[in-house]
mmCIF file of C-alpha atoms and ligand atoms in Angstrom:
data_model
loop_
_atom_site.group_PDB
_atom_site.id
_atom_site.type_symbol
_atom_site.label_atom_id
_atom_site.label_comp_id
_atom_site.label_asym_id
_atom_site.label_seq_id
_atom_site.Cartn_x
_atom_site.Cartn_y
_atom_site.Cartn_z
ATOM 1 C CA MET A 1 -0.123 -0.223 -0.406
ATOM 2 C CA THR A 2 2.650 2.273 0.836
ATOM 3 C CA THR A 3 4.874 1.662 -2.317
ATOM 4 C CA GLN A 4 1.724 2.143 -3.912
ATOM 5 C CA GLN A 5 1.254 5.713 -2.854
ATOM 6 C CA THR A 6 5.123 6.558 -3.249
ATOM 7 C CA THR A 7 4.589 5.602 -6.618
ATOM 8 C CA ARG A 8 1.559 7.440 -7.526
ATOM 9 C CA SER A 9 2.775 10.635 -6.107
ATOM 10 C CA GLY A 10 4.266 12.439 -9.370
ATOM 11 C CA TRP A 11 0.163 12.859 -10.036
ATOM 12 C CA ASN A 12 -0.653 14.858 -6.708
ATOM 13 C CA ILE A 13 -4.036 13.924 -6.897
ATOM 14 C CA VAL A 14 -5.281 13.062 -3.249
ATOM 15 C CA GLY A 15 -7.506 9.822 -3.715
ATOM 16 C CA HIS A 16 -8.525 8.215 -6.925
ATOM 17 C CA GLU A 17 -6.291 5.564 -7.216
ATOM 18 C CA HIS A 18 -8.426 3.364 -9.021
ATOM 19 C CA ALA A 19 -8.768 6.258 -11.376
ATOM 20 C CA ILE A 20 -5.108 7.189 -11.824
ATOM 21 C CA ASP A 21 -4.183 3.164 -11.231
ATOM 22 C CA LEU A 22 -6.317 2.488 -15.246
ATOM 23 C CA LEU A 23 -4.064 5.251 -16.406
ATOM 24 C CA ARG A 24 -0.626 3.989 -15.365
ATOM 25 C CA ARG A 25 -1.588 0.499 -17.028
ATOM 26 C CA THR A 26 -2.145 1.678 -20.141
ATOM 27 C CA LEU A 27 0.977 3.791 -19.755
ATOM 28 C CA ALA A 28 2.860 0.639 -18.731
ATOM 29 C CA ALA A 29 1.121 -1.144 -21.427
ATOM 30 C CA GLN A 30 2.494 1.579 -23.847
ATOM 31 C CA GLN A 31 -1.333 1.550 -24.776
ATOM 32 C CA VAL A 32 -3.028 4.922 -24.386
ATOM 33 C CA ARG A 33 -6.203 5.360 -26.568
ATOM 34 C CA HIS A 34 -7.217 8.583 -28.586
ATOM 35 C CA ALA A 35 -10.009 9.271 -26.232
ATOM 36 C CA TYR A 36 -10.476 9.077 -22.430
ATOM 37 C CA LEU A 37 -13.442 9.798 -20.668
ATOM 38 C CA PHE A 38 -13.776 11.688 -16.984
ATOM 39 C CA THR A 39 -16.742 11.400 -15.252
ATOM 40 C CA GLY A 40 -18.001 12.380 -11.908
ATOM 41 C CA PRO A 41 -19.997 15.268 -10.309
ATOM 42 C CA GLU A 42 -19.041 18.316 -10.596
ATOM 43 C CA HIS A 43 -15.709 19.648 -8.372
ATOM 44 C CA ILE A 44 -14.862 16.096 -8.039
ATOM 45 C CA GLY A 45 -11.438 16.616 -9.881
ATOM 46 C CA LYS A 46 -11.825 15.365 -12.969
ATOM 47 C CA THR A 47 -9.778 18.785 -14.870
ATOM 48 C CA LEU A 48 -7.472 18.392 -12.615
ATOM 49 C CA LEU A 49 -6.801 14.391 -13.725
ATOM 50 C CA ALA A 50 -7.479 15.007 -16.895
ATOM 51 C CA HIS A 51 -4.655 17.758 -16.942
ATOM 52 C CA ARG A 52 -2.394 15.650 -14.929
ATOM 53 C CA PHE A 53 -2.742 12.639 -17.453
ATOM 54 C CA ALA A 54 -1.905 14.756 -19.882
ATOM 55 C CA GLN A 55 1.197 16.042 -18.309
ATOM 56 C CA THR A 56 2.559 12.408 -17.956
ATOM 57 C CA LEU A 57 1.680 11.894 -21.407
ATOM 58 C CA LEU A 58 3.873 14.977 -22.328
ATOM 59 C CA CYS A 59 6.074 14.306 -19.910
ATOM 60 C CA THR A 60 10.144 14.273 -20.866
ATOM 61 C CA GLY A 61 11.549 12.860 -17.474
ATOM 62 C CA GLY A 62 11.553 9.521 -18.459
ATOM 63 C CA SER A 63 14.052 7.219 -19.121
ATOM 64 C CA ASP A 64 12.638 6.927 -23.106
ATOM 65 C CA LEU A 65 12.241 9.951 -24.480
ATOM 66 C CA HIS A 66 9.821 8.468 -27.359
ATOM 67 C CA VAL A 67 7.646 6.908 -24.381
ATOM 68 C CA ALA A 68 5.515 8.497 -21.655
ATOM 69 C CA PRO A 69 6.603 7.907 -18.383
ATOM 70 C CA LEU A 70 4.414 6.384 -15.189
ATOM 71 C CA ASP A 71 4.304 9.475 -13.527
ATOM 72 C CA ALA A 72 5.167 12.726 -14.405
ATOM 73 C CA CYS A 73 8.490 14.208 -12.859
ATOM 74 C CA ASN A 74 6.979 17.352 -12.468
ATOM 75 C CA ALA A 75 10.429 18.952 -13.058
ATOM 76 C CA CYS A 76 11.072 18.821 -16.725
ATOM 77 C CA LEU A 77 10.637 21.808 -19.196
ATOM 78 C CA SER A 78 7.303 19.763 -20.895
ATOM 79 C CA CYS A 79 6.247 19.396 -16.975
ATOM 80 C CA ARG A 80 6.756 23.012 -16.220
ATOM 81 C CA LYS A 81 5.659 24.365 -19.855
ATOM 82 C CA VAL A 82 2.410 21.957 -18.936
ATOM 83 C CA LEU A 83 1.639 23.401 -14.601
ATOM 84 C CA HIS A 84 2.163 27.062 -16.132
ATOM 85 C CA GLY A 85 -0.067 26.873 -18.517
ATOM 86 C CA ASN A 86 1.841 27.203 -21.980
ATOM 87 C CA HIS A 87 2.516 23.697 -23.176
ATOM 88 C CA PRO A 88 2.092 24.229 -27.029
ATOM 89 C CA ASP A 89 0.634 20.764 -27.848
ATOM 90 C CA LEU A 90 -1.323 21.175 -25.188
ATOM 91 C CA HIS A 91 -4.189 22.591 -25.644
ATOM 92 C CA ILE A 92 -7.704 23.029 -23.876
ATOM 93 C CA ILE A 93 -11.301 23.559 -25.043
ATOM 94 C CA SER A 94 -14.365 24.499 -22.539
ATOM 95 C CA ARG A 95 -17.878 26.486 -23.488
ATOM 96 C CA ALA A 96 -17.477 30.437 -23.494
ATOM 97 C CA PRO A 97 -18.689 32.415 -20.156
ATOM 98 C CA ASP A 98 -20.871 34.115 -22.276
ATOM 99 C CA LYS A 99 -21.642 31.133 -24.348
ATOM 100 C CA GLN A 100 -24.674 28.399 -23.668
ATOM 101 C CA PHE A 101 -22.298 25.436 -25.557
ATOM 102 C CA ILE A 102 -19.036 24.549 -27.363
ATOM 103 C CA LEU A 103 -19.744 25.401 -30.492
ATOM 104 C CA ILE A 104 -18.264 23.560 -33.555
ATOM 105 C CA GLU A 105 -16.213 26.531 -34.711
ATOM 106 C CA GLN A 106 -14.291 25.835 -31.489
ATOM 107 C CA VAL A 107 -14.187 22.020 -32.702
ATOM 108 C CA ARG A 108 -12.733 22.433 -36.229
ATOM 109 C CA ALA A 109 -9.915 24.125 -34.877
ATOM 110 C CA LEU A 110 -9.332 21.444 -32.620
ATOM 111 C CA GLN A 111 -9.075 19.354 -36.071
ATOM 112 C CA SER A 112 -6.783 21.570 -37.366
ATOM 113 C CA ASP A 113 -4.517 21.695 -34.220
ATOM 114 C CA SER A 114 -5.023 18.109 -34.202
ATOM 115 C CA ALA A 115 -3.671 17.504 -38.310
ATOM 116 C CA ARG A 116 -0.824 20.110 -37.633
ATOM 117 C CA LYS A 117 2.754 18.433 -36.328
ATOM 118 C CA THR A 118 3.240 18.639 -32.793
ATOM 119 C CA LEU A 119 5.033 21.281 -31.735
ATOM 120 C CA GLU A 120 7.740 19.972 -28.604
ATOM 121 C CA GLY A 121 5.852 16.451 -27.727
ATOM 122 C CA ARG A 122 5.827 13.407 -28.593
ATOM 123 C CA ARG A 123 1.678 13.857 -28.337
ATOM 124 C CA ASN A 124 -1.131 16.898 -29.233
ATOM 125 C CA VAL A 125 -3.048 16.255 -25.928
ATOM 126 C CA PHE A 126 -6.804 18.073 -26.249
ATOM 127 C CA ILE A 127 -8.595 18.838 -23.057
ATOM 128 C CA ILE A 128 -11.969 18.915 -24.020
ATOM 129 C CA GLN A 129 -13.819 19.993 -20.404
ATOM 130 C CA GLY A 130 -17.434 19.669 -20.077
ATOM 131 C CA ALA A 131 -17.937 17.520 -23.227
ATOM 132 C CA HIS A 132 -21.760 17.436 -22.376
ATOM 133 C CA GLU A 133 -21.887 21.198 -23.714
ATOM 134 C CA MET A 134 -21.088 20.850 -26.739
ATOM 135 C CA ASN A 135 -23.854 21.579 -28.832
ATOM 136 C CA LEU A 136 -25.038 18.523 -31.503
ATOM 137 C CA GLN A 137 -23.620 19.686 -34.266
ATOM 138 C CA ALA A 138 -19.727 20.109 -32.116
ATOM 139 C CA ALA A 139 -20.369 16.741 -31.315
ATOM 140 C CA ASN A 140 -21.167 15.522 -34.380
ATOM 141 C CA CYS A 141 -17.852 16.866 -35.402
ATOM 142 C CA LEU A 142 -16.207 15.608 -32.837
ATOM 143 C CA LEU A 143 -16.965 12.174 -33.754
ATOM 144 C CA LYS A 144 -15.019 12.472 -37.198
ATOM 145 C CA THR A 145 -11.572 13.283 -35.202
ATOM 146 C CA LEU A 146 -12.665 10.371 -32.781
ATOM 147 C CA GLU A 147 -13.641 7.706 -35.825
ATOM 148 C CA GLU A 148 -10.851 9.017 -37.421
ATOM 149 C CA PRO A 149 -7.886 10.054 -35.573
ATOM 150 C CA GLU A 150 -4.386 11.562 -36.305
ATOM 151 C CA PRO A 151 -1.496 9.117 -34.971
ATOM 152 C CA ASP A 152 -0.242 11.008 -31.907
ATOM 153 C CA VAL A 153 -3.545 13.023 -30.899
ATOM 154 C CA VAL A 154 -5.383 11.828 -27.326
ATOM 155 C CA LEU A 155 -8.667 13.444 -26.510
ATOM 156 C CA LEU A 156 -9.131 13.799 -22.815
ATOM 157 C CA LEU A 157 -13.143 14.498 -22.749
ATOM 158 C CA THR A 158 -14.592 15.816 -18.838
ATOM 159 C CA ALA A 159 -18.307 15.525 -17.772
ATOM 160 C CA PRO A 160 -20.502 14.790 -14.795
ATOM 161 C CA ASP A 161 -22.127 11.781 -16.565
ATOM 162 C CA PRO A 162 -21.476 9.644 -19.707
ATOM 163 C CA GLY A 163 -25.655 9.656 -20.256
ATOM 164 C CA LEU A 164 -24.803 13.545 -21.500
ATOM 165 C CA LEU A 165 -23.090 12.278 -24.331
ATOM 166 C CA LEU A 166 -24.224 10.592 -27.604
ATOM 167 C CA PRO A 167 -23.820 6.706 -27.657
ATOM 168 C CA THR A 168 -21.476 6.850 -30.630
ATOM 169 C CA ILE A 169 -19.420 9.342 -29.218
ATOM 170 C CA LEU A 170 -18.880 7.164 -26.067
ATOM 171 C CA SER A 171 -18.600 3.996 -27.807
ATOM 172 C CA ARG A 172 -15.024 5.632 -28.855
ATOM 173 C CA VAL A 173 -13.726 6.267 -25.635
ATOM 174 C CA GLN A 174 -12.444 4.805 -22.389
ATOM 175 C CA GLN A 175 -14.587 5.946 -19.694
ATOM 176 C CA VAL A 176 -12.454 7.051 -16.505
ATOM 177 C CA PRO A 177 -14.928 7.062 -13.812
ATOM 178 C CA MET A 178 -14.456 8.808 -10.884
ATOM 179 C CA HIS A 179 -15.755 8.465 -7.276
ATOM 180 C CA LEU A 180 -16.285 10.230 -3.986
ATOM 181 C CA LEU A 181 -13.826 10.460 -1.152
ATOM 182 C CA THR A 182 -14.717 9.888 1.765
ATOM 183 C CA SER A 183 -14.824 13.131 4.485
ATOM 184 C CA LEU A 184 -11.813 11.908 5.918
ATOM 185 C CA GLN A 185 -9.752 11.488 3.034
ATOM 186 C CA ILE A 186 -10.778 15.680 2.557
ATOM 187 C CA LYS A 187 -10.505 16.517 6.412
ATOM 188 C CA THR A 188 -6.675 14.650 5.992
ATOM 189 C CA ALA A 189 -5.573 16.101 3.275
ATOM 190 C CA LEU A 190 -6.694 19.788 4.209
ATOM 191 C CA GLU A 191 -4.478 19.095 7.159
ATOM 192 C CA GLN A 192 -1.736 17.614 5.660
ATOM 193 C CA GLN A 193 -1.268 19.472 2.280
ATOM 194 C CA TRP A 194 -2.845 22.817 3.199
ATOM 195 C CA GLU A 195 -2.363 23.157 6.867
ATOM 196 C CA VAL A 196 -5.860 23.862 8.205
ATOM 197 C CA GLU A 197 -6.791 23.460 11.739
ATOM 198 C CA PRO A 198 -8.423 20.439 12.393
ATOM 199 C CA GLU A 199 -11.755 22.160 13.329
ATOM 200 C CA GLU A 200 -12.233 24.297 9.540
ATOM 201 C CA ALA A 201 -10.902 20.808 8.192
ATOM 202 C CA ASN A 202 -13.652 18.878 9.621
ATOM 203 C CA LEU A 203 -15.956 21.510 8.984
ATOM 204 C CA ILE A 204 -14.790 21.870 5.430
ATOM 205 C CA ALA A 205 -14.610 17.790 4.814
ATOM 206 C CA ALA A 206 -18.032 17.494 5.407
ATOM 207 C CA LEU A 207 -19.459 20.205 3.493
ATOM 208 C CA ALA A 208 -17.305 18.649 0.840
ATOM 209 C CA ALA A 209 -19.188 15.950 0.805
ATOM 210 C CA GLY A 210 -16.784 14.027 -1.071
ATOM 211 C CA ARG A 211 -15.649 16.355 -4.045
ATOM 212 C CA MET A 212 -12.126 17.435 -3.115
ATOM 213 C CA GLY A 213 -12.132 20.403 -5.831
ATOM 214 C CA TRP A 214 -14.833 22.136 -3.992
ATOM 215 C CA ALA A 215 -13.133 21.536 -0.243
ATOM 216 C CA VAL A 216 -9.469 23.310 -1.890
ATOM 217 C CA GLN A 217 -11.759 25.881 -3.336
ATOM 218 C CA ALA A 218 -13.712 26.879 0.076
ATOM 219 C CA VAL A 219 -9.772 26.932 1.963
ATOM 220 C CA GLU A 220 -8.673 29.485 -1.266
ATOM 221 C CA ASP A 221 -11.733 31.292 -0.738
ATOM 222 C CA ASP A 222 -12.263 32.708 2.857
ATOM 223 C CA GLU A 223 -16.270 34.136 1.074
ATOM 224 C CA LEU A 224 -17.475 30.642 0.245
ATOM 225 C CA LEU A 225 -18.315 29.494 3.679
ATOM 226 C CA VAL A 226 -19.391 33.196 4.413
ATOM 227 C CA GLU A 227 -21.707 33.319 1.550
ATOM 228 C CA ARG A 228 -22.875 30.278 1.838
ATOM 229 C CA LYS A 229 -24.014 30.473 5.832
ATOM 230 C CA ALA A 230 -25.880 33.920 4.422
ATOM 231 C CA GLN A 231 -27.506 32.153 1.681
ATOM 232 C CA LEU A 232 -28.410 28.512 4.378
ATOM 233 C CA GLU A 233 -29.543 31.358 6.633
ATOM 234 C CA ALA A 234 -32.170 33.207 4.013
ATOM 235 C CA LEU A 235 -33.368 29.733 2.552
ATOM 236 C CA ALA A 236 -34.132 28.512 6.196
ATOM 237 C CA LYS A 237 -36.182 32.125 6.243
ATOM 238 C CA LEU A 238 -37.904 31.637 2.734
ATOM 239 C CA PRO A 239 -41.220 29.960 4.243
ATOM 240 C CA MET A 240 -41.572 32.582 6.156
ATOM 241 C CA VAL A 241 -41.671 35.557 3.684
ATOM 242 C CA SER A 242 -44.057 36.934 1.605
ATOM 243 C CA LYS A 243 -44.364 35.215 -2.305
ATOM 244 C CA VAL A 244 -43.763 38.791 -3.543
ATOM 245 C CA GLN A 245 -40.139 38.297 -1.846
ATOM 246 C CA ARG A 246 -39.725 35.283 -2.613
ATOM 247 C CA PHE A 247 -40.405 36.403 -6.375
ATOM 248 C CA GLU A 248 -38.066 39.502 -5.732
ATOM 249 C CA ILE A 249 -35.624 37.036 -4.537
ATOM 250 C CA ALA A 250 -35.370 34.078 -7.439
ATOM 251 C CA GLN A 251 -35.358 37.341 -10.242
ATOM 252 C CA ARG A 252 -32.191 38.250 -8.544
ATOM 253 C CA ILE A 253 -30.849 34.891 -8.350
ATOM 254 C CA SER A 254 -31.587 33.557 -11.674
ATOM 255 C CA SER A 255 -30.000 37.139 -12.876
ATOM 256 C CA ASP A 256 -26.233 35.301 -12.848
ATOM 257 C CA SER A 257 -26.340 31.768 -14.052
ATOM 258 C CA ALA A 258 -22.791 30.524 -12.784
ATOM 259 C CA LYS A 259 -24.346 31.279 -9.123
ATOM 260 C CA ALA A 260 -27.542 30.293 -9.617
ATOM 261 C CA ARG A 261 -26.645 26.583 -9.941
ATOM 262 C CA ALA A 262 -23.978 26.941 -7.100
ATOM 263 C CA ILE A 263 -27.635 28.017 -5.258
ATOM 264 C CA LEU A 264 -29.024 25.183 -6.420
ATOM 265 C CA GLU A 265 -26.594 22.666 -5.364
ATOM 266 C CA LEU A 266 -26.713 24.202 -2.016
ATOM 267 C CA TRP A 267 -30.173 23.501 -1.598
ATOM 268 C CA LEU A 268 -30.208 20.197 -2.965
ATOM 269 C CA PHE A 269 -27.871 19.445 -0.948
ATOM 270 C CA TRP A 270 -29.945 21.281 2.503
ATOM 271 C CA TRP A 271 -32.988 19.573 1.329
ATOM 272 C CA ARG A 272 -30.990 16.465 1.433
ATOM 273 C CA ASP A 273 -30.042 17.229 4.784
ATOM 274 C CA MET A 274 -33.665 17.867 5.443
ATOM 275 C CA VAL A 275 -34.710 14.599 3.974
ATOM 276 C CA LEU A 276 -32.149 13.039 6.576
ATOM 277 C CA ALA A 277 -33.319 15.163 9.813
ATOM 278 C CA ALA A 278 -36.698 14.171 9.475
ATOM 279 C CA ASN A 279 -35.962 10.415 9.220
ATOM 280 C CA LYS A 280 -34.160 10.832 12.606
ATOM 281 C CA CYS A 281 -30.405 10.634 10.779
ATOM 282 C CA LEU A 282 -28.985 13.663 11.725
ATOM 283 C CA ASP A 283 -25.480 12.647 12.190
ATOM 284 C CA LEU A 284 -25.577 11.836 8.522
ATOM 285 C CA THR A 285 -26.117 15.752 7.576
ATOM 286 C CA VAL A 286 -23.582 17.378 5.193
ATOM 287 C CA ASN A 287 -24.586 20.719 7.000
ATOM 288 C CA VAL A 288 -22.343 19.962 10.012
ATOM 289 C CA ASP A 289 -22.624 23.352 11.692
ATOM 290 C CA MET A 290 -26.291 23.823 11.044
ATOM 291 C CA ARG A 291 -27.643 20.579 12.742
ATOM 292 C CA ASN A 292 -29.954 22.780 14.659
ATOM 293 C CA ILE A 293 -31.881 24.280 12.032
ATOM 294 C CA LEU A 294 -32.226 21.700 9.830
ATOM 295 C CA LYS A 295 -33.265 19.414 13.324
ATOM 296 C CA GLN A 296 -35.885 22.195 14.316
ATOM 297 C CA GLN A 297 -37.199 22.992 10.310
ATOM 298 C CA ALA A 298 -37.428 18.761 9.897
ATOM 299 C CA SER A 299 -39.906 18.752 12.770
ATOM 300 C CA ARG A 300 -41.888 20.916 11.226
ATOM 301 C CA VAL A 301 -41.686 20.237 6.906
ATOM 302 C CA GLY A 302 -41.744 16.307 8.072
ATOM 303 C CA THR A 303 -40.349 13.961 5.842
ATOM 304 C CA VAL A 304 -43.031 13.975 2.670
ATOM 305 C CA GLU A 305 -42.196 17.405 1.860
ATOM 306 C CA ALA A 306 -38.675 17.612 2.435
ATOM 307 C CA GLU A 307 -38.371 14.116 -0.350
ATOM 308 C CA ARG A 308 -40.647 16.303 -2.578
ATOM 309 C CA MET A 309 -38.725 19.575 -2.312
ATOM 310 C CA VAL A 310 -35.453 17.449 -2.705
ATOM 311 C CA ARG A 311 -37.439 15.991 -6.362
ATOM 312 C CA ARG A 312 -38.090 19.261 -7.227
HETATM 313 ZN ZN1 ZN B 1 8.402 15.949 -16.667
#
C-alpha cells in the first residue's frame, strides 16, 4: 500500500487511486487510447486528473524520450510548461462564459490543430472540459476526429455523467469513472497539505460531500463559507417571507447563471439534509454546523414534504 502511494505521488492528486491506476496501466502497456472520458460530480477533480494525465503523456523526464513515463517527473521543461499552462501541444477547450454551448468552430479549430505536427512533445493532447456542453453540431463534428484520429492525438473529455454524451461518442472513448472521496480523506489532506486547522478541516470536509475540488476552493476563498452560511440562512427564512419577496429573490438569483447553479446545488444538499433530519438521521447530514436549524425545520416540514423538495 505504502509503495503504491509513493509510486503514484508524481500525480499530486488526493484519492482517486482507482482512476490513476487505470491510466498508469495503459501507460505501462504503452496502449494509450485516442480518447478518454473522465466522469463524476462537479468539483470532484475531473479536469485536474485530465491535466495530470496530459502532463504525464507529455513528460520528457522518463528513461526513454519516446515513451511517456508512468508518473510525470514534475521537473522537466515539458512538465513545467504544462503546470504553467503554456505547453504548445496541450490544448484546452471549454464553453465560453458568454455562450450556451461548446461550438462547432471550437471543434474545427481542434481538428486543424490535431492535423498539425506536434511542436515539442510526442503527442497533441486536447482537454475538452465539460464535453456534455457541446451542441449537436459540435458533437457530430468531434465524432469525425474520434472515428479517424491522427496517430499522435489524445483527447481527454470531462463530463458529470456518461449519459449526457452521444452513444456514438461514448463507444469511442475509454471511460474513467471518478468517485467521491470519504470526508476523512478530505479532512486528512486539508490538514496535511493545506495546513488547515482540525476544526475547520472537519467542517469543510463535511460540506465538501466527497468533492476535493470544492474543499480546496473553500480553503482558498474565505468568502465561500461566509456566502454559503448567508445563503442557507436566507433559505431557512424563505417559508416565512411573502410570495412577492420570494419572486424578487428568485429573480435576483437567476440573473447570474453560475451563481444560480451554485445556490441550487446548496439548496439540494440542504433539502437532502432535511430528509435525513426528518428521518432522525441528523448525524448523516452534510451541513454539520447548522444541525440545530435543520432539526427544528425538519420537525415542521416532515419527511414527505422534504422528499418532494429534493425531487423538485
Ligand atoms: Zn516531466
